[in-house]
Amino acid sequence: MRSDLILGIETSCDETAAAIVTPSGEVLSSVVASQADLHARYGGVVPEVASRRHLELVSPVLREALAQADADLGHIGRIAVTTHPGLVGALLIGVSAAKALSWSRGIPLVPVDHLHGHVAALWLDPVQIEPPFTCLLASGGHTLVLAVRERERYEVLGRSLDDAAGEAFDKGARLLGLGYPGGREIDELARQGDPDAYRFPIARLPGLDFSFSGLKTALLYAVRDLAAEELERRRADLAASYQRAIVGALTQRLEAAAARSGLERIAIVGGVAANSALRASLSGAALAPLAYCTDNAAMIASAGRYAQALSPSEALDLDAHATAA
Ligand code: KG4
Ligand code: ZN
C-alpha cells in the first residue's frame, strides 16, 4: 500500500479546500467548497463568518478529498497546510485541522506560504512547467511579478503599490452593481461590451511596479456621470473597457519584466489568471489550468512537496499569520 501521498489543506480566505496529490504532481482529488454565496450579500469576505463556515466545512471537505482519491489517512506521507498570508481566524481552522491529523496519525506537516502555493500550481499535471520563467501572480490580495529561477526560489521584480489586480476587479464590479467575487462577473459581462468605449488610465510608474487605485477612481467618475438607465445600457462597455485597462497594465509590466530579467518564458497564476481576456492576450504564456488558478488545495499540496516538513511534535508550535513572510 502506498503511503507517500500529500494531503493539502487551504482555508486562507473564503474557500475551504482539501486535495490529494502524488509526489510527481498528479492530482488525485481537489475539493473546493466556496463560501462566495455566503459573503455575496456583504459585497466581500466577512472574516468571522468565513472562520465559522471553515469550521463547519473542514471535516467533510477532508473526508471528500480522501474518498475521491480512494485513499485513507494511512496513504498520506505528509500534510501541507497554508499558514500565511490570509485571514488569521480562517487560516487557524486549516492549521488546527492539519496539526490534529499530523499529531494523531504521526504524519509530518509542511507549512506553506499561500503565494508559493499559487506558483506551485504550475508543477501539477497535466501541464508541468519547468523554471526558469517570469511569472505574474495576481490574486485578490497580491499582484507580483516574479523571476522564478528554480522551484521554490524566486525574486520579486515588481508589485502593486496599492490595490491588487483582483481587488481592482472586485471593487470595479461593486461600482458597476455586479456581484461578488467581481472578477468573474466583469469577465463575463465584458464579452458583450466594447473595450474601446472608454479610455481608462494605465498607471505609468517607473520600474516594474503597478498601481490600480487611479483606475478605480476613473471608473467611479464614469459611473457617477451616468443616469441610471444610461448606466444600465453602458455597463458592458464599462466592464470591457475597465478590464482592458487592467489586462493592459498586467501584460505590459509582465513583458517588460521578462525583457529585463532575461527570462523570456511567461507564466500566470492566481485568481486573476482565470481571466479570459488576460489568457487570450498572453497566447504564448504558460497558463495554470483554470481550476488551479483560483484558490484550491492541490497547489498547496504541490508546494508542500518541495518545502521542509516538521515532525508532528514540532508542528504543534506552528502558528498562522496574516501577512506574507
Ligand atoms: O487567488 P484567488 O482565488 O484568491 C486569493 O488568494 O485572493 O484570487 C481571487 C481573485 C478575486 O479578486 C477575483 O475577483 C479574481 O481573483 N478572479 C478573477 C477571475 N476569477 C477570479 N479576476 C478576473 N477574471 C476572472 N475570471
Ligand atoms: Zn489565492
Short mmCIF file of C-alpha atoms and ligand atoms in Angstrom, two decimals:
data_model
loop_
_atom_site.label_atom_id
_atom_site.label_comp_id
_atom_site.label_asym_id
_atom_site.label_seq_id
_atom_site.Cartn_x
_atom_site.Cartn_y
_atom_site.Cartn_z
CA MET A 1 0.00 0.00 0.00
CA ARG A 2 1.44 3.41 -0.92
CA SER A 3 1.97 5.88 1.91
CA ASP A 4 3.60 8.78 0.05
CA LEU A 5 0.58 10.91 -0.91
CA ILE A 6 0.41 14.58 0.04
CA LEU A 7 -2.73 15.97 1.66
CA GLY A 8 -3.13 19.72 1.05
CA ILE A 9 -5.37 21.94 3.18
CA GLU A 10 -6.30 25.54 2.31
CA THR A 11 -8.52 27.86 4.36
CA SER A 12 -6.85 31.28 3.99
CA CYS A 13 -9.89 33.19 2.69
CA ASP A 14 -13.35 32.06 1.59
CA GLU A 15 -12.64 28.65 0.08
CA THR A 16 -12.43 25.55 2.27
CA ALA A 17 -10.28 23.18 0.23
CA ALA A 18 -8.51 19.83 0.53
CA ALA A 19 -6.65 17.85 -2.11
CA ILE A 20 -4.59 14.70 -2.56
CA VAL A 21 -1.54 14.93 -4.82
CA THR A 22 1.16 12.36 -5.67
CA PRO A 23 4.87 13.18 -5.26
CA SER A 24 5.14 13.52 -9.05
CA GLY A 25 2.35 16.11 -9.27
CA GLU A 26 -0.70 14.08 -10.26
CA VAL A 27 -3.87 15.43 -8.66
CA LEU A 28 -5.93 12.51 -7.31
CA SER A 29 -8.61 14.80 -5.88
CA SER A 30 -9.19 18.52 -5.36
CA VAL A 31 -12.26 19.54 -3.41
CA VAL A 32 -13.11 23.25 -3.11
CA ALA A 33 -16.12 24.38 -1.09
CA SER A 34 -16.62 28.03 -1.97
CA GLN A 35 -18.27 30.32 0.52
CA ALA A 36 -18.77 33.06 -2.10
CA ASP A 37 -22.57 32.88 -1.88
CA LEU A 38 -22.40 33.33 1.87
CA HIS A 39 -20.38 36.56 1.55
CA ALA A 40 -22.02 37.92 -1.61
CA ARG A 41 -24.68 39.87 0.26
CA TYR A 42 -21.93 41.82 2.09
CA GLY A 43 -20.00 42.55 -1.13
CA GLY A 44 -16.82 40.98 0.28
CA VAL A 45 -15.49 38.40 2.72
CA VAL A 46 -16.55 38.84 6.36
CA PRO A 47 -13.68 37.27 8.35
CA GLU A 48 -15.67 35.98 11.31
CA VAL A 49 -18.34 34.48 9.04
CA ALA A 50 -15.58 32.82 6.99
CA SER A 51 -13.94 31.24 10.07
CA ARG A 52 -17.22 29.77 11.30
CA ARG A 53 -18.00 28.32 7.89
CA HIS A 54 -14.50 26.81 7.58
CA LEU A 55 -15.06 25.11 10.90
CA GLU A 56 -18.26 23.51 9.62
CA LEU A 57 -16.78 22.52 6.26
CA VAL A 58 -13.24 21.40 7.04
CA SER A 59 -14.02 17.81 8.13
CA PRO A 60 -16.49 16.98 5.34
CA VAL A 61 -14.16 18.52 2.75
CA LEU A 62 -11.20 16.48 4.04
CA ARG A 63 -13.28 13.30 4.02
CA GLU A 64 -14.47 14.03 0.48
CA ALA A 65 -10.91 14.63 -0.78
CA LEU A 66 -9.79 11.27 0.65
CA ALA A 67 -12.86 9.47 -0.72
CA GLN A 68 -12.46 10.91 -4.23
CA ALA A 69 -8.80 9.81 -4.25
CA ASP A 70 -9.84 6.37 -2.98
CA ALA A 71 -7.40 6.94 -0.10
CA ASP A 72 -7.39 7.00 3.69
CA LEU A 73 -5.01 8.64 6.17
CA GLY A 74 -2.76 5.56 6.03
CA HIS A 75 -1.82 6.58 2.46
CA ILE A 76 -0.73 10.08 3.46
CA GLY A 77 3.03 10.68 3.83
CA ARG A 78 2.84 14.41 4.51
CA ILE A 79 0.29 17.11 5.16
CA ALA A 80 0.72 20.58 3.65
CA VAL A 81 -1.27 23.47 5.05
CA THR A 82 -1.46 27.19 4.27
CA THR A 83 -0.15 29.13 7.29
CA HIS A 84 0.04 32.64 5.72
CA PRO A 85 -0.87 35.13 4.33
CA GLY A 86 -4.63 35.35 4.83
CA LEU A 87 -7.35 35.92 7.40
CA VAL A 88 -5.90 34.68 10.68
CA GLY A 89 -9.13 33.19 12.02
CA ALA A 90 -9.71 31.38 8.73
CA LEU A 91 -6.12 30.12 8.49
CA LEU A 92 -6.27 28.81 12.05
CA ILE A 93 -9.08 26.39 11.15
CA GLY A 94 -6.94 24.71 8.49
CA VAL A 95 -3.80 24.81 10.62
CA SER A 96 -5.62 23.27 13.61
CA ALA A 97 -7.11 20.51 11.47
CA ALA A 98 -3.68 19.80 9.96
CA LYS A 99 -1.99 19.69 13.39
CA ALA A 100 -4.66 17.34 14.75
CA LEU A 101 -4.23 14.92 11.84
CA SER A 102 -0.45 15.19 12.00
CA TRP A 103 -0.29 14.52 15.74
CA SER A 104 -2.89 11.79 15.88
CA ARG A 105 -1.51 9.85 12.88
CA GLY A 106 2.21 10.71 13.21
CA ILE A 107 2.32 12.39 9.78
CA PRO A 108 4.94 15.12 9.07
CA LEU A 109 3.48 18.57 8.40
CA VAL A 110 4.68 21.26 5.98
CA PRO A 111 3.73 24.93 6.49
CA VAL A 112 3.03 26.52 3.10
CA ASP A 113 3.05 30.17 2.03
CA HIS A 114 -0.18 30.70 0.04
CA LEU A 115 1.71 32.68 -2.61
CA HIS A 116 4.24 29.86 -3.07
CA GLY A 117 1.16 27.67 -3.45
CA HIS A 118 -0.14 29.75 -6.37
CA VAL A 119 3.21 29.37 -8.18
CA ALA A 120 3.32 25.63 -7.35
CA ALA A 121 0.05 25.22 -9.32
CA LEU A 122 2.44 25.22 -12.28
CA TRP A 123 4.12 21.99 -11.10
CA LEU A 124 0.92 19.96 -11.35
CA ASP A 125 -0.26 17.63 -14.13
CA PRO A 126 -1.45 17.95 -16.85
CA VAL A 127 0.85 20.94 -17.62
CA GLN A 128 4.02 20.98 -15.57
CA ILE A 129 6.21 23.96 -16.35
CA GLU A 130 9.88 23.90 -15.51
CA PRO A 131 11.68 27.07 -14.38
CA PRO A 132 13.20 29.44 -15.28
CA PHE A 133 10.39 31.83 -16.29
CA THR A 134 8.86 35.20 -15.47
CA CYS A 135 5.62 34.81 -13.55
CA LEU A 136 2.66 37.06 -12.87
CA LEU A 137 0.97 36.18 -9.58
CA ALA A 138 -2.33 38.07 -9.43
CA SER A 139 -4.82 37.23 -6.70
CA GLY A 140 -7.36 39.07 -4.58
CA GLY A 141 -4.71 40.43 -2.23
CA HIS A 142 -1.44 40.40 -4.18
CA THR A 143 -0.07 41.40 -7.57
CA LEU A 144 3.55 40.39 -8.05
CA VAL A 145 5.86 39.88 -10.98
CA LEU A 146 8.41 37.20 -10.13
CA ALA A 147 11.59 35.86 -11.65
CA VAL A 148 11.23 32.13 -10.94
CA ARG A 149 14.69 30.66 -11.35
CA GLU A 150 14.10 27.35 -9.60
CA ARG A 151 11.15 25.67 -7.93
CA GLU A 152 10.62 27.50 -4.64
CA ARG A 153 13.27 30.11 -5.37
CA TYR A 154 12.13 33.37 -6.84
CA GLU A 155 12.77 37.06 -6.76
CA VAL A 156 10.10 39.79 -6.72
CA LEU A 157 10.65 42.13 -9.70
CA GLY A 158 7.54 44.30 -9.26
CA ARG A 159 4.41 44.57 -7.15
CA SER A 160 1.27 46.65 -6.80
CA LEU A 161 1.81 49.69 -4.61
CA ASP A 162 -1.90 49.95 -3.75
CA ASP A 163 -4.80 47.68 -4.77
CA ALA A 164 -4.13 44.19 -6.11
CA ALA A 165 -5.45 43.41 -9.61
CA GLY A 166 -8.10 41.10 -8.13
CA GLU A 167 -9.13 43.83 -5.72
CA ALA A 168 -9.44 46.24 -8.68
CA PHE A 169 -11.78 43.73 -10.35
CA ASP A 170 -13.79 43.25 -7.15
CA LYS A 171 -14.11 46.98 -6.40
CA GLY A 172 -14.88 47.75 -10.06
CA ALA A 173 -17.63 45.12 -10.03
CA ARG A 174 -19.14 46.70 -6.97
CA LEU A 175 -19.16 50.14 -8.67
CA LEU A 176 -20.92 48.55 -11.65
CA GLY A 177 -23.51 46.92 -9.42
CA LEU A 178 -22.26 43.40 -10.15
CA GLY A 179 -21.92 40.54 -7.67
CA TYR A 180 -19.01 39.25 -5.58
CA PRO A 181 -16.40 37.96 -6.39
CA GLY A 182 -16.23 40.56 -9.11
CA GLY A 183 -13.52 39.25 -11.43
CA ARG A 184 -15.59 36.52 -13.00
CA GLU A 185 -18.63 38.80 -13.27
CA ILE A 186 -16.67 41.51 -15.12
CA ASP A 187 -15.04 38.83 -17.28
CA GLU A 188 -18.48 37.54 -18.36
CA LEU A 189 -20.13 40.92 -18.87
CA ALA A 190 -17.12 42.30 -20.77
CA ARG A 191 -17.72 39.76 -23.54
CA GLN A 192 -20.82 41.73 -24.55
CA GLY A 193 -19.12 45.14 -24.36
CA ASP A 194 -16.79 47.31 -26.41
CA PRO A 195 -13.32 47.57 -24.81
CA ASP A 196 -12.66 50.80 -26.75
CA ALA A 197 -15.79 52.57 -25.49
CA TYR A 198 -13.96 54.22 -22.58
CA ARG A 199 -10.31 55.09 -22.23
CA PHE A 200 -9.31 54.28 -18.66
CA PRO A 201 -5.80 55.24 -17.49
CA ILE A 202 -2.99 52.75 -17.11
CA ALA A 203 -0.64 53.99 -14.37
CA ARG A 204 2.85 54.53 -15.67
CA LEU A 205 5.15 54.08 -12.70
CA PRO A 206 8.90 53.91 -13.09
CA GLY A 207 10.25 50.36 -12.82
CA LEU A 208 8.03 47.31 -12.74
CA ASP A 209 5.51 48.23 -10.05
CA PHE A 210 1.75 48.59 -10.53
CA SER A 211 -0.93 50.96 -9.26
CA PHE A 212 -4.64 50.32 -9.70
CA SER A 213 -6.19 52.93 -7.43
CA GLY A 214 -6.35 55.67 -10.12
CA LEU A 215 -8.13 53.29 -12.45
CA LYS A 216 -10.74 52.51 -9.84
CA THR A 217 -11.34 56.25 -9.28
CA ALA A 218 -11.70 56.78 -13.05
CA LEU A 219 -14.41 54.12 -13.13
CA LEU A 220 -16.11 55.74 -10.15
CA TYR A 221 -16.28 59.08 -12.02
CA ALA A 222 -17.51 57.44 -15.23
CA VAL A 223 -20.30 55.65 -13.34
CA ARG A 224 -21.22 58.76 -11.37
CA ASP A 225 -21.67 60.79 -14.55
CA LEU A 226 -24.29 58.42 -15.96
CA ALA A 227 -28.02 58.45 -15.27
CA ALA A 228 -29.38 55.14 -14.01
CA GLU A 229 -30.84 53.92 -17.33
CA GLU A 230 -27.76 55.02 -19.24
CA LEU A 231 -25.55 53.13 -16.79
CA GLU A 232 -27.66 50.05 -17.46
CA ARG A 233 -27.05 50.48 -21.21
CA ARG A 234 -23.32 51.17 -20.88
CA ARG A 235 -22.50 48.62 -18.15
CA ALA A 236 -21.00 46.03 -20.54
CA ASP A 237 -18.90 48.72 -22.30
CA LEU A 238 -17.65 49.98 -18.94
CA ALA A 239 -16.77 46.43 -17.85
CA ALA A 240 -14.96 45.68 -21.11
CA SER A 241 -13.00 48.96 -21.05
CA TYR A 242 -12.11 48.61 -17.37
CA GLN A 243 -10.97 45.02 -17.89
CA ARG A 244 -8.90 46.08 -20.89
CA ALA A 245 -7.06 48.65 -18.72
CA ILE A 246 -6.24 46.07 -16.03
CA VAL A 247 -5.17 43.44 -18.55
CA GLY A 248 -3.12 46.07 -20.40
CA ALA A 249 -1.29 47.07 -17.22
CA LEU A 250 -0.57 43.44 -16.34
CA THR A 251 0.67 42.35 -19.76
CA GLN A 252 2.75 45.49 -20.28
CA ARG A 253 4.59 45.04 -16.97
CA LEU A 254 4.94 41.31 -17.42
CA GLU A 255 6.53 41.70 -20.83
CA ALA A 256 8.85 44.46 -19.55
CA ALA A 257 9.84 42.22 -16.61
CA ALA A 258 10.58 39.30 -18.95
CA ALA A 259 12.79 41.53 -21.09
CA ARG A 260 14.60 42.87 -18.03
CA SER A 261 15.13 39.54 -16.25
CA GLY A 262 16.14 37.75 -19.44
CA LEU A 263 13.64 35.00 -18.53
CA GLU A 264 11.52 35.24 -21.65
CA ARG A 265 9.05 32.47 -20.95
CA ILE A 266 5.97 33.81 -19.18
CA ALA A 267 3.56 32.09 -16.79
CA ILE A 268 0.50 33.45 -14.98
CA VAL A 269 -1.06 32.19 -11.76
CA GLY A 270 -3.59 33.31 -9.11
CA GLY A 271 -7.32 34.02 -9.36
CA VAL A 272 -6.92 36.80 -11.93
CA ALA A 273 -5.06 34.34 -14.20
CA ALA A 274 -8.52 32.82 -14.78
CA ASN A 275 -9.48 35.99 -16.69
CA SER A 276 -10.30 35.10 -20.28
CA ALA A 277 -9.05 38.40 -21.77
CA LEU A 278 -5.73 38.08 -19.92
CA ARG A 279 -5.34 34.47 -21.05
CA ALA A 280 -6.16 35.43 -24.65
CA SER A 281 -3.71 38.34 -24.65
CA LEU A 282 -0.85 36.13 -23.46
CA SER A 283 -1.27 33.37 -26.00
CA GLY A 284 2.35 32.23 -25.73
CA ALA A 285 2.31 32.08 -21.92
CA ALA A 286 2.16 29.02 -19.70
CA LEU A 287 -1.28 29.06 -18.12
CA ALA A 288 -2.15 27.14 -14.98
CA PRO A 289 -5.39 25.18 -15.59
CA LEU A 290 -8.42 27.27 -14.57
CA ALA A 291 -9.22 25.04 -11.58
CA TYR A 292 -5.75 25.68 -10.13
CA CYS A 293 -5.75 29.48 -10.68
CA THR A 294 -8.36 30.38 -8.08
CA ASP A 295 -7.79 29.15 -4.53
CA ASN A 296 -7.53 25.39 -4.14
CA ALA A 297 -5.58 22.89 -2.04
CA ALA A 298 -3.90 20.98 -4.89
CA MET A 299 -1.50 23.91 -5.29
CA ILE A 300 -0.78 23.86 -1.54
CA ALA A 301 -0.04 20.10 -1.65
CA SER A 302 2.15 20.79 -4.68
CA ALA A 303 4.21 23.42 -2.83
CA GLY A 304 4.38 21.05 0.15
CA ARG A 305 6.39 18.60 -1.93
CA TYR A 306 9.40 20.92 -2.02
CA ALA A 307 9.47 22.52 1.44
CA GLN A 308 10.95 21.14 4.66
CA ALA A 309 8.47 19.07 6.72
CA LEU A 310 8.14 19.38 10.50
CA SER A 311 7.75 16.34 12.75
CA PRO A 312 4.31 16.07 14.40
CA SER A 313 5.69 17.36 17.71
CA GLU A 314 7.49 20.30 16.05
CA ALA A 315 4.28 21.05 14.14
CA LEU A 316 2.37 21.64 17.38
CA ASP A 317 4.13 25.03 17.67
CA LEU A 318 3.01 26.09 14.21
CA ASP A 319 1.06 29.33 14.01
CA ALA A 320 -0.93 31.20 11.37
CA HIS A 321 -0.11 34.78 10.40
CA ALA A 322 -1.88 37.38 8.32
CA THR A 323 0.96 38.85 6.30
CA ALA A 324 3.30 37.49 3.63
CA ALA A 325 6.61 36.15 5.03
O1 KG4 B 1 -6.16 33.58 -5.91
P1 KG4 B 1 -7.56 33.85 -5.52
O2 KG4 B 1 -8.61 32.80 -5.81
O3 KG4 B 1 -7.69 34.19 -4.01
C1 KG4 B 1 -6.74 34.96 -3.31
O4 KG4 B 1 -5.68 34.41 -2.97
O5 KG4 B 1 -7.03 36.16 -3.18
O6 KG4 B 1 -7.97 35.23 -6.25
C2 KG4 B 1 -9.22 35.80 -6.08
C3 KG4 B 1 -9.32 36.99 -7.00
C4 KG4 B 1 -10.60 37.79 -6.77
O7 KG4 B 1 -10.24 39.15 -6.68
C5 KG4 B 1 -11.41 37.50 -8.01
O8 KG4 B 1 -12.28 38.56 -8.38
C6 KG4 B 1 -10.33 37.27 -9.04
O9 KG4 B 1 -9.33 36.55 -8.36
N1 KG4 B 1 -10.82 36.48 -10.19
C7 KG4 B 1 -10.86 36.96 -11.45
C8 KG4 B 1 -11.45 35.94 -12.25
N2 KG4 B 1 -11.74 34.88 -11.44
C9 KG4 B 1 -11.34 35.23 -10.18
N3 KG4 B 1 -10.46 38.14 -11.95
C10 KG4 B 1 -10.65 38.34 -13.26
N4 KG4 B 1 -11.24 37.44 -14.08
C11 KG4 B 1 -11.64 36.24 -13.63
N5 KG4 B 1 -12.19 35.35 -14.46
ZN ZN B 2 -5.03 32.81 -3.54
#
